[in-house]
Amino acid sequence: MARLKKTEKIFIIRSLAQFMTPTEVVRDIKEKFNIDVSPQQVEYYDPNKVAGADLPQEFADIFNEARKEYLAQPLHNIVGANDIVQLQILSDLLVSKKGNTVLAIKLIDQIQKIVKGHYEKKIEITGANGGPIKTENEQKQSKPTFTPDELAKLTPAEISRLAITGKL
């Protein structure tokens, strides 16, 4: 278990608050600080996990504040939400997966949808000349009513036929 400085602990806490997995945090810690930590050691800094139940209040507050900031950020701050970034990623995938015809077709289709604004189009449904849609309610025809005398004159087969057709 590696001994961590406060800045490294805060880095782990902020990363976990941004919904990174412990494995991703382990990889980032190795890249940025050249420290080997285990996923279990990283989980200790997540107050939402059982392993982080004993996390000091100072670190729990940092986690909660970082999560609040992360969720409150505007959508344009998220790298993958930008069309240009999405197109670049899809383009790189297309070049690397050129031999896989099925995947290449799907990637090309996805690129076309982004370029043509497929996800941004909004369809407005209106009536004639842009007016409101007319609604018409059908009046159900009332069933013909038979008097007891009329029913007495009918044969059982006729009564059955009227019942089946819904006229009785």
mmCIF file with all atom_site columns, C-alpha atoms in Angstrom:
data_model
loop_
_atom_site.group_PDB
_atom_site.id
_atom_site.type_symbol
_atom_site.label_atom_id
_atom_site.label_alt_id
_atom_site.label_comp_id
_atom_site.label_asym_id
_atom_site.label_entity_id
_atom_site.label_seq_id
_atom_site.pdbx_PDB_ins_code
_atom_site.Cartn_x
_atom_site.Cartn_y
_atom_site.Cartn_z
_atom_site.occupancy
_atom_site.B_iso_or_equiv
_atom_site.pdbx_formal_charge
_atom_site.auth_seq_id
_atom_site.auth_comp_id
_atom_site.auth_asym_id
_atom_site.auth_atom_id
_atom_site.pdbx_PDB_model_num
ATOM 1   C CA . MET A 1 1   ? 0.000   0.000   0.000   1.00 0.00 ? 1   MET A CA 1
ATOM 2   C CA . ALA A 1 2   ? 1.565   3.247   -1.128  1.00 0.00 ? 2   ALA A CA 1
ATOM 3   C CA . ARG A 1 3   ? 1.803   6.200   1.239   1.00 0.00 ? 3   ARG A CA 1
ATOM 4   C CA . LEU A 1 4   ? -0.009  9.121   -0.347  1.00 0.00 ? 4   LEU A CA 1
ATOM 5   C CA . LYS A 1 5   ? 0.485   12.821  0.138   1.00 0.00 ? 5   LYS A CA 1
ATOM 6   C CA . LYS A 1 6   ? -2.524  15.067  0.641   1.00 0.00 ? 6   LYS A CA 1
ATOM 7   C CA . THR A 1 7   ? -2.423  16.338  -2.970  1.00 0.00 ? 7   THR A CA 1
ATOM 8   C CA . GLU A 1 8   ? -2.491  12.761  -4.270  1.00 0.00 ? 8   GLU A CA 1
ATOM 9   C CA . LYS A 1 9   ? -5.399  11.885  -1.972  1.00 0.00 ? 9   LYS A CA 1
ATOM 10  C CA . ILE A 1 10  ? -7.329  14.932  -3.173  1.00 0.00 ? 10  ILE A CA 1
ATOM 11  C CA . PHE A 1 11  ? -6.599  13.964  -6.796  1.00 0.00 ? 11  PHE A CA 1
ATOM 12  C CA . ILE A 1 12  ? -8.085  10.517  -6.127  1.00 0.00 ? 12  ILE A CA 1
ATOM 13  C CA . ILE A 1 13  ? -11.117 11.998  -4.361  1.00 0.00 ? 13  ILE A CA 1
ATOM 14  C CA . ARG A 1 14  ? -11.829 14.481  -7.166  1.00 0.00 ? 14  ARG A CA 1
ATOM 15  C CA . SER A 1 15  ? -11.423 11.771  -9.807  1.00 0.00 ? 15  SER A CA 1
ATOM 16  C CA . LEU A 1 16  ? -13.872 9.484   -8.025  1.00 0.00 ? 16  LEU A CA 1
ATOM 17  C CA . ALA A 1 17  ? -16.302 12.393  -7.631  1.00 0.00 ? 17  ALA A CA 1
ATOM 18  C CA . GLN A 1 18  ? -16.247 12.727  -11.420 1.00 0.00 ? 18  GLN A CA 1
ATOM 19  C CA . PHE A 1 19  ? -17.514 9.135   -11.756 1.00 0.00 ? 19  PHE A CA 1
ATOM 20  C CA . MET A 1 20  ? -14.177 7.612   -12.744 1.00 0.00 ? 20  MET A CA 1
ATOM 21  C CA . THR A 1 21  ? -13.783 3.947   -11.868 1.00 0.00 ? 21  THR A CA 1
ATOM 22  C CA . PRO A 1 22  ? -11.088 2.911   -9.373  1.00 0.00 ? 22  PRO A CA 1
ATOM 23  C CA . THR A 1 23  ? -9.192  1.217   -12.221 1.00 0.00 ? 23  THR A CA 1
ATOM 24  C CA . GLU A 1 24  ? -9.163  4.455   -14.229 1.00 0.00 ? 24  GLU A CA 1
ATOM 25  C CA . VAL A 1 25  ? -7.963  6.375   -11.178 1.00 0.00 ? 25  VAL A CA 1
ATOM 26  C CA . VAL A 1 26  ? -5.160  3.828   -10.624 1.00 0.00 ? 26  VAL A CA 1
ATOM 27  C CA . ARG A 1 27  ? -4.022  4.362   -14.224 1.00 0.00 ? 27  ARG A CA 1
ATOM 28  C CA . ASP A 1 28  ? -4.137  8.180   -13.863 1.00 0.00 ? 28  ASP A CA 1
ATOM 29  C CA . ILE A 1 29  ? -2.226  8.137   -10.555 1.00 0.00 ? 29  ILE A CA 1
ATOM 30  C CA . LYS A 1 30  ? 0.463   6.035   -12.217 1.00 0.00 ? 30  LYS A CA 1
ATOM 31  C CA . GLU A 1 31  ? 0.695   8.449   -15.171 1.00 0.00 ? 31  GLU A CA 1
ATOM 32  C CA . LYS A 1 32  ? 0.621   11.719  -13.218 1.00 0.00 ? 32  LYS A CA 1
ATOM 33  C CA . PHE A 1 33  ? 2.418   10.876  -9.975  1.00 0.00 ? 33  PHE A CA 1
ATOM 34  C CA . ASN A 1 34  ? 4.262   7.637   -10.881 1.00 0.00 ? 34  ASN A CA 1
ATOM 35  C CA . ILE A 1 35  ? 2.782   5.903   -7.830  1.00 0.00 ? 35  ILE A CA 1
ATOM 36  C CA . ASP A 1 36  ? 1.436   2.356   -7.741  1.00 0.00 ? 36  ASP A CA 1
ATOM 37  C CA . VAL A 1 37  ? -1.856  2.070   -5.857  1.00 0.00 ? 37  VAL A CA 1
ATOM 38  C CA . SER A 1 38  ? -4.428  -0.691  -5.844  1.00 0.00 ? 38  SER A CA 1
ATOM 39  C CA . PRO A 1 39  ? -8.092  -0.240  -6.773  1.00 0.00 ? 39  PRO A CA 1
ATOM 40  C CA . GLN A 1 40  ? -8.964  -1.206  -3.184  1.00 0.00 ? 40  GLN A CA 1
ATOM 41  C CA . GLN A 1 41  ? -6.803  1.627   -1.852  1.00 0.00 ? 41  GLN A CA 1
ATOM 42  C CA . VAL A 1 42  ? -8.542  4.029   -4.236  1.00 0.00 ? 42  VAL A CA 1
ATOM 43  C CA . GLU A 1 43  ? -11.997 2.845   -3.106  1.00 0.00 ? 43  GLU A CA 1
ATOM 44  C CA . TYR A 1 44  ? -11.134 3.941   0.435   1.00 0.00 ? 44  TYR A CA 1
ATOM 45  C CA . TYR A 1 45  ? -11.461 7.564   -0.773  1.00 0.00 ? 45  TYR A CA 1
ATOM 46  C CA . ASP A 1 46  ? -15.031 7.130   -2.069  1.00 0.00 ? 46  ASP A CA 1
ATOM 47  C CA . PRO A 1 47  ? -17.492 7.924   0.761   1.00 0.00 ? 47  PRO A CA 1
ATOM 48  C CA . ASN A 1 48  ? -20.297 6.206   -1.189  1.00 0.00 ? 48  ASN A CA 1
ATOM 49  C CA . LYS A 1 49  ? -18.597 2.813   -0.913  1.00 0.00 ? 49  LYS A CA 1
ATOM 50  C CA . VAL A 1 50  ? -18.304 0.552   2.085   1.00 0.00 ? 50  VAL A CA 1
ATOM 51  C CA . ALA A 1 51  ? -14.517 0.875   1.968   1.00 0.00 ? 51  ALA A CA 1
ATOM 52  C CA . GLY A 1 52  ? -14.863 4.661   2.336   1.00 0.00 ? 52  GLY A CA 1
ATOM 53  C CA . ALA A 1 53  ? -17.108 4.554   5.392   1.00 0.00 ? 53  ALA A CA 1
ATOM 54  C CA . ASP A 1 54  ? -14.254 5.691   7.650   1.00 0.00 ? 54  ASP A CA 1
ATOM 55  C CA . LEU A 1 55  ? -13.118 8.503   5.341   1.00 0.00 ? 55  LEU A CA 1
ATOM 56  C CA . PRO A 1 56  ? -12.353 11.667  7.333   1.00 0.00 ? 56  PRO A CA 1
ATOM 57  C CA . GLN A 1 57  ? -15.048 14.347  7.094   1.00 0.00 ? 57  GLN A CA 1
ATOM 58  C CA . GLU A 1 58  ? -12.623 16.772  5.410   1.00 0.00 ? 58  GLU A CA 1
ATOM 59  C CA . PHE A 1 59  ? -12.185 14.387  2.474   1.00 0.00 ? 59  PHE A CA 1
ATOM 60  C CA . ALA A 1 60  ? -15.903 13.543  2.349   1.00 0.00 ? 60  ALA A CA 1
ATOM 61  C CA . ASP A 1 61  ? -16.663 17.264  2.053   1.00 0.00 ? 61  ASP A CA 1
ATOM 62  C CA . ILE A 1 62  ? -14.119 17.611  -0.766  1.00 0.00 ? 62  ILE A CA 1
ATOM 63  C CA . PHE A 1 63  ? -15.748 14.646  -2.530  1.00 0.00 ? 63  PHE A CA 1
ATOM 64  C CA . ASN A 1 64  ? -19.268 16.077  -2.193  1.00 0.00 ? 64  ASN A CA 1
ATOM 65  C CA . GLU A 1 65  ? -18.183 19.538  -3.365  1.00 0.00 ? 65  GLU A CA 1
ATOM 66  C CA . ALA A 1 66  ? -16.298 18.116  -6.358  1.00 0.00 ? 66  ALA A CA 1
ATOM 67  C CA . ARG A 1 67  ? -19.292 15.968  -7.343  1.00 0.00 ? 67  ARG A CA 1
ATOM 68  C CA . LYS A 1 68  ? -21.602 18.998  -7.036  1.00 0.00 ? 68  LYS A CA 1
ATOM 69  C CA . GLU A 1 69  ? -19.299 21.101  -9.247  1.00 0.00 ? 69  GLU A CA 1
ATOM 70  C CA . TYR A 1 70  ? -18.979 18.282  -11.783 1.00 0.00 ? 70  TYR A CA 1
ATOM 71  C CA . LEU A 1 71  ? -22.733 17.838  -12.111 1.00 0.00 ? 71  LEU A CA 1
ATOM 72  C CA . ALA A 1 72  ? -23.364 21.600  -12.299 1.00 0.00 ? 72  ALA A CA 1
ATOM 73  C CA . GLN A 1 73  ? -20.922 22.281  -15.142 1.00 0.00 ? 73  GLN A CA 1
ATOM 74  C CA . PRO A 1 74  ? -22.362 23.352  -18.497 1.00 0.00 ? 74  PRO A CA 1
ATOM 75  C CA . LEU A 1 75  ? -22.694 20.695  -21.162 1.00 0.00 ? 75  LEU A CA 1
ATOM 76  C CA . HIS A 1 76  ? -20.191 22.395  -23.474 1.00 0.00 ? 76  HIS A CA 1
ATOM 77  C CA . ASN A 1 77  ? -17.417 21.759  -20.931 1.00 0.00 ? 77  ASN A CA 1
ATOM 78  C CA . ILE A 1 78  ? -17.734 18.021  -21.462 1.00 0.00 ? 78  ILE A CA 1
ATOM 79  C CA . VAL A 1 79  ? -15.296 16.944  -24.157 1.00 0.00 ? 79  VAL A CA 1
ATOM 80  C CA . GLY A 1 80  ? -17.489 14.250  -25.756 1.00 0.00 ? 80  GLY A CA 1
ATOM 81  C CA . ALA A 1 81  ? -20.511 16.561  -25.994 1.00 0.00 ? 81  ALA A CA 1
ATOM 82  C CA . ASN A 1 82  ? -18.840 18.622  -28.726 1.00 0.00 ? 82  ASN A CA 1
ATOM 83  C CA . ASP A 1 83  ? -19.643 17.542  -32.306 1.00 0.00 ? 83  ASP A CA 1
ATOM 84  C CA . ILE A 1 84  ? -16.111 18.233  -33.527 1.00 0.00 ? 84  ILE A CA 1
ATOM 85  C CA . VAL A 1 85  ? -14.620 15.996  -30.835 1.00 0.00 ? 85  VAL A CA 1
ATOM 86  C CA . GLN A 1 86  ? -17.134 13.253  -31.580 1.00 0.00 ? 86  GLN A CA 1
ATOM 87  C CA . LEU A 1 87  ? -16.359 13.447  -35.285 1.00 0.00 ? 87  LEU A CA 1
ATOM 88  C CA . GLN A 1 88  ? -12.610 13.268  -34.616 1.00 0.00 ? 88  GLN A CA 1
ATOM 89  C CA . ILE A 1 89  ? -13.016 10.194  -32.402 1.00 0.00 ? 89  ILE A CA 1
ATOM 90  C CA . LEU A 1 90  ? -15.276 8.490   -34.951 1.00 0.00 ? 90  LEU A CA 1
ATOM 91  C CA . SER A 1 91  ? -12.862 9.381   -37.738 1.00 0.00 ? 91  SER A CA 1
ATOM 92  C CA . ASP A 1 92  ? -9.930  7.870   -35.823 1.00 0.00 ? 92  ASP A CA 1
ATOM 93  C CA . LEU A 1 93  ? -11.979 4.725   -35.165 1.00 0.00 ? 93  LEU A CA 1
ATOM 94  C CA . LEU A 1 94  ? -12.927 4.506   -38.831 1.00 0.00 ? 94  LEU A CA 1
ATOM 95  C CA . VAL A 1 95  ? -9.285  4.656   -39.918 1.00 0.00 ? 95  VAL A CA 1
ATOM 96  C CA . SER A 1 96  ? -8.243  2.018   -37.368 1.00 0.00 ? 96  SER A CA 1
ATOM 97  C CA . LYS A 1 97  ? -11.190 -0.325  -38.109 1.00 0.00 ? 97  LYS A CA 1
ATOM 98  C CA . LYS A 1 98  ? -11.153 -0.031  -41.897 1.00 0.00 ? 98  LYS A CA 1
ATOM 99  C CA . GLY A 1 99  ? -10.919 -3.819  -42.334 1.00 0.00 ? 99  GLY A CA 1
ATOM 100 C CA . ASN A 1 100 ? -14.130 -4.429  -40.361 1.00 0.00 ? 100 ASN A CA 1
ATOM 101 C CA . THR A 1 101 ? -16.797 -3.643  -42.953 1.00 0.00 ? 101 THR A CA 1
ATOM 102 C CA . VAL A 1 102 ? -19.808 -3.837  -40.631 1.00 0.00 ? 102 VAL A CA 1
ATOM 103 C CA . LEU A 1 103 ? -18.242 -1.544  -38.031 1.00 0.00 ? 103 LEU A CA 1
ATOM 104 C CA . ALA A 1 104 ? -16.991 0.841   -40.730 1.00 0.00 ? 104 ALA A CA 1
ATOM 105 C CA . ILE A 1 105 ? -20.527 1.179   -42.137 1.00 0.00 ? 105 ILE A CA 1
ATOM 106 C CA . LYS A 1 106 ? -21.918 1.878   -38.664 1.00 0.00 ? 106 LYS A CA 1
ATOM 107 C CA . LEU A 1 107 ? -19.217 4.493   -38.016 1.00 0.00 ? 107 LEU A CA 1
ATOM 108 C CA . ILE A 1 108 ? -19.881 6.192   -41.353 1.00 0.00 ? 108 ILE A CA 1
ATOM 109 C CA . ASP A 1 109 ? -23.601 6.248   -40.572 1.00 0.00 ? 109 ASP A CA 1
ATOM 110 C CA . GLN A 1 110 ? -22.902 7.791   -37.157 1.00 0.00 ? 110 GLN A CA 1
ATOM 111 C CA . ILE A 1 111 ? -20.630 10.425  -38.715 1.00 0.00 ? 111 ILE A CA 1
ATOM 112 C CA . GLN A 1 112 ? -23.320 11.310  -41.268 1.00 0.00 ? 112 GLN A CA 1
ATOM 113 C CA . LYS A 1 113 ? -25.942 11.686  -38.552 1.00 0.00 ? 113 LYS A CA 1
ATOM 114 C CA . ILE A 1 114 ? -23.728 14.140  -36.650 1.00 0.00 ? 114 ILE A CA 1
ATOM 115 C CA . VAL A 1 115 ? -22.760 16.103  -39.774 1.00 0.00 ? 115 VAL A CA 1
ATOM 116 C CA . LYS A 1 116 ? -26.340 16.394  -41.031 1.00 0.00 ? 116 LYS A CA 1
ATOM 117 C CA . GLY A 1 117 ? -27.652 17.466  -37.631 1.00 0.00 ? 117 GLY A CA 1
ATOM 118 C CA . HIS A 1 118 ? -29.793 14.366  -37.154 1.00 0.00 ? 118 HIS A CA 1
ATOM 119 C CA . TYR A 1 119 ? -29.699 14.720  -33.374 1.00 0.00 ? 119 TYR A CA 1
ATOM 120 C CA . GLU A 1 120 ? -30.540 18.417  -33.404 1.00 0.00 ? 120 GLU A CA 1
ATOM 121 C CA . LYS A 1 121 ? -33.599 18.358  -35.627 1.00 0.00 ? 121 LYS A CA 1
ATOM 122 C CA . LYS A 1 122 ? -36.893 18.992  -33.991 1.00 0.00 ? 122 LYS A CA 1
ATOM 123 C CA . ILE A 1 123 ? -40.111 18.036  -35.691 1.00 0.00 ? 123 ILE A CA 1
ATOM 124 C CA . GLU A 1 124 ? -43.106 20.241  -35.132 1.00 0.00 ? 124 GLU A CA 1
ATOM 125 C CA . ILE A 1 125 ? -46.451 18.740  -35.955 1.00 0.00 ? 125 ILE A CA 1
ATOM 126 C CA . THR A 1 126 ? -49.151 21.208  -36.925 1.00 0.00 ? 126 THR A CA 1
ATOM 127 C CA . GLY A 1 127 ? -52.406 21.234  -38.760 1.00 0.00 ? 127 GLY A CA 1
ATOM 128 C CA . ALA A 1 128 ? -53.157 22.806  -42.144 1.00 0.00 ? 128 ALA A CA 1
ATOM 129 C CA . ASN A 1 129 ? -51.141 25.989  -42.872 1.00 0.00 ? 129 ASN A CA 1
ATOM 130 C CA . GLY A 1 130 ? -49.323 25.723  -39.535 1.00 0.00 ? 130 GLY A CA 1
ATOM 131 C CA . GLY A 1 131 ? -52.507 25.974  -37.517 1.00 0.00 ? 131 GLY A CA 1
ATOM 132 C CA . PRO A 1 132 ? -53.618 23.749  -34.677 1.00 0.00 ? 132 PRO A CA 1
ATOM 133 C CA . ILE A 1 133 ? -54.443 20.119  -35.286 1.00 0.00 ? 133 ILE A CA 1
ATOM 134 C CA . LYS A 1 134 ? -58.148 19.488  -35.571 1.00 0.00 ? 134 LYS A CA 1
ATOM 135 C CA . THR A 1 135 ? -59.500 16.730  -33.431 1.00 0.00 ? 135 THR A CA 1
ATOM 136 C CA . GLU A 1 136 ? -62.765 15.051  -34.117 1.00 0.00 ? 136 GLU A CA 1
ATOM 137 C CA . ASN A 1 137 ? -64.582 12.807  -31.742 1.00 0.00 ? 137 ASN A CA 1
ATOM 138 C CA . GLU A 1 138 ? -66.734 10.134  -33.268 1.00 0.00 ? 138 GLU A CA 1
ATOM 139 C CA . GLN A 1 139 ? -70.180 9.855   -31.833 1.00 0.00 ? 139 GLN A CA 1
ATOM 140 C CA . LYS A 1 140 ? -70.882 6.232   -31.144 1.00 0.00 ? 140 LYS A CA 1
ATOM 141 C CA . GLN A 1 141 ? -74.113 5.212   -32.674 1.00 0.00 ? 141 GLN A CA 1
ATOM 142 C CA . SER A 1 142 ? -76.474 4.121   -30.013 1.00 0.00 ? 142 SER A CA 1
ATOM 143 C CA . LYS A 1 143 ? -77.563 0.537   -30.172 1.00 0.00 ? 143 LYS A CA 1
ATOM 144 C CA . PRO A 1 144 ? -81.047 -0.018  -31.433 1.00 0.00 ? 144 PRO A CA 1
ATOM 145 C CA . THR A 1 145 ? -83.342 -0.744  -28.561 1.00 0.00 ? 145 THR A CA 1
ATOM 146 C CA . PHE A 1 146 ? -85.817 -3.545  -28.783 1.00 0.00 ? 146 PHE A CA 1
ATOM 147 C CA . THR A 1 147 ? -89.007 -3.721  -26.796 1.00 0.00 ? 147 THR A CA 1
ATOM 148 C CA . PRO A 1 148 ? -89.848 -6.951  -25.000 1.00 0.00 ? 148 PRO A CA 1
ATOM 149 C CA . ASP A 1 149 ? -92.554 -7.633  -27.571 1.00 0.00 ? 149 ASP A CA 1
ATOM 150 C CA . GLU A 1 150 ? -90.115 -7.262  -30.454 1.00 0.00 ? 150 GLU A CA 1
ATOM 151 C CA . LEU A 1 151 ? -87.587 -9.558  -28.750 1.00 0.00 ? 151 LEU A CA 1
ATOM 152 C CA . ALA A 1 152 ? -90.287 -12.159 -28.142 1.00 0.00 ? 152 ALA A CA 1
ATOM 153 C CA . LYS A 1 153 ? -91.003 -12.282 -31.895 1.00 0.00 ? 153 LYS A CA 1
ATOM 154 C CA . LEU A 1 154 ? -87.328 -12.969 -32.776 1.00 0.00 ? 154 LEU A CA 1
ATOM 155 C CA . THR A 1 155 ? -85.956 -16.502 -33.084 1.00 0.00 ? 155 THR A CA 1
ATOM 156 C CA . PRO A 1 156 ? -82.998 -17.582 -30.944 1.00 0.00 ? 156 PRO A CA 1
ATOM 157 C CA . ALA A 1 157 ? -80.783 -17.557 -34.064 1.00 0.00 ? 157 ALA A CA 1
ATOM 158 C CA . GLU A 1 158 ? -81.728 -13.921 -34.823 1.00 0.00 ? 158 GLU A CA 1
ATOM 159 C CA . ILE A 1 159 ? -81.075 -12.868 -31.218 1.00 0.00 ? 159 ILE A CA 1
ATOM 160 C CA . SER A 1 160 ? -77.705 -14.608 -31.336 1.00 0.00 ? 160 SER A CA 1
ATOM 161 C CA . ARG A 1 161 ? -76.825 -12.874 -34.647 1.00 0.00 ? 161 ARG A CA 1
ATOM 162 C CA . LEU A 1 162 ? -77.790 -9.463  -33.202 1.00 0.00 ? 162 LEU A CA 1
ATOM 163 C CA . ALA A 1 163 ? -75.693 -10.100 -30.095 1.00 0.00 ? 163 ALA A CA 1
ATOM 164 C CA . ILE A 1 164 ? -72.654 -11.171 -32.147 1.00 0.00 ? 164 ILE A CA 1
ATOM 165 C CA . THR A 1 165 ? -72.821 -8.115  -34.419 1.00 0.00 ? 165 THR A CA 1
ATOM 166 C CA . GLY A 1 166 ? -73.252 -5.806  -31.455 1.00 0.00 ? 166 GLY A CA 1
ATOM 167 C CA . LYS A 1 167 ? -76.687 -4.623  -32.403 1.00 0.00 ? 167 LYS A CA 1
ATOM 168 C CA . LEU A 1 168 ? -78.367 -6.027  -29.322 1.00 0.00 ? 168 LEU A CA 1
#
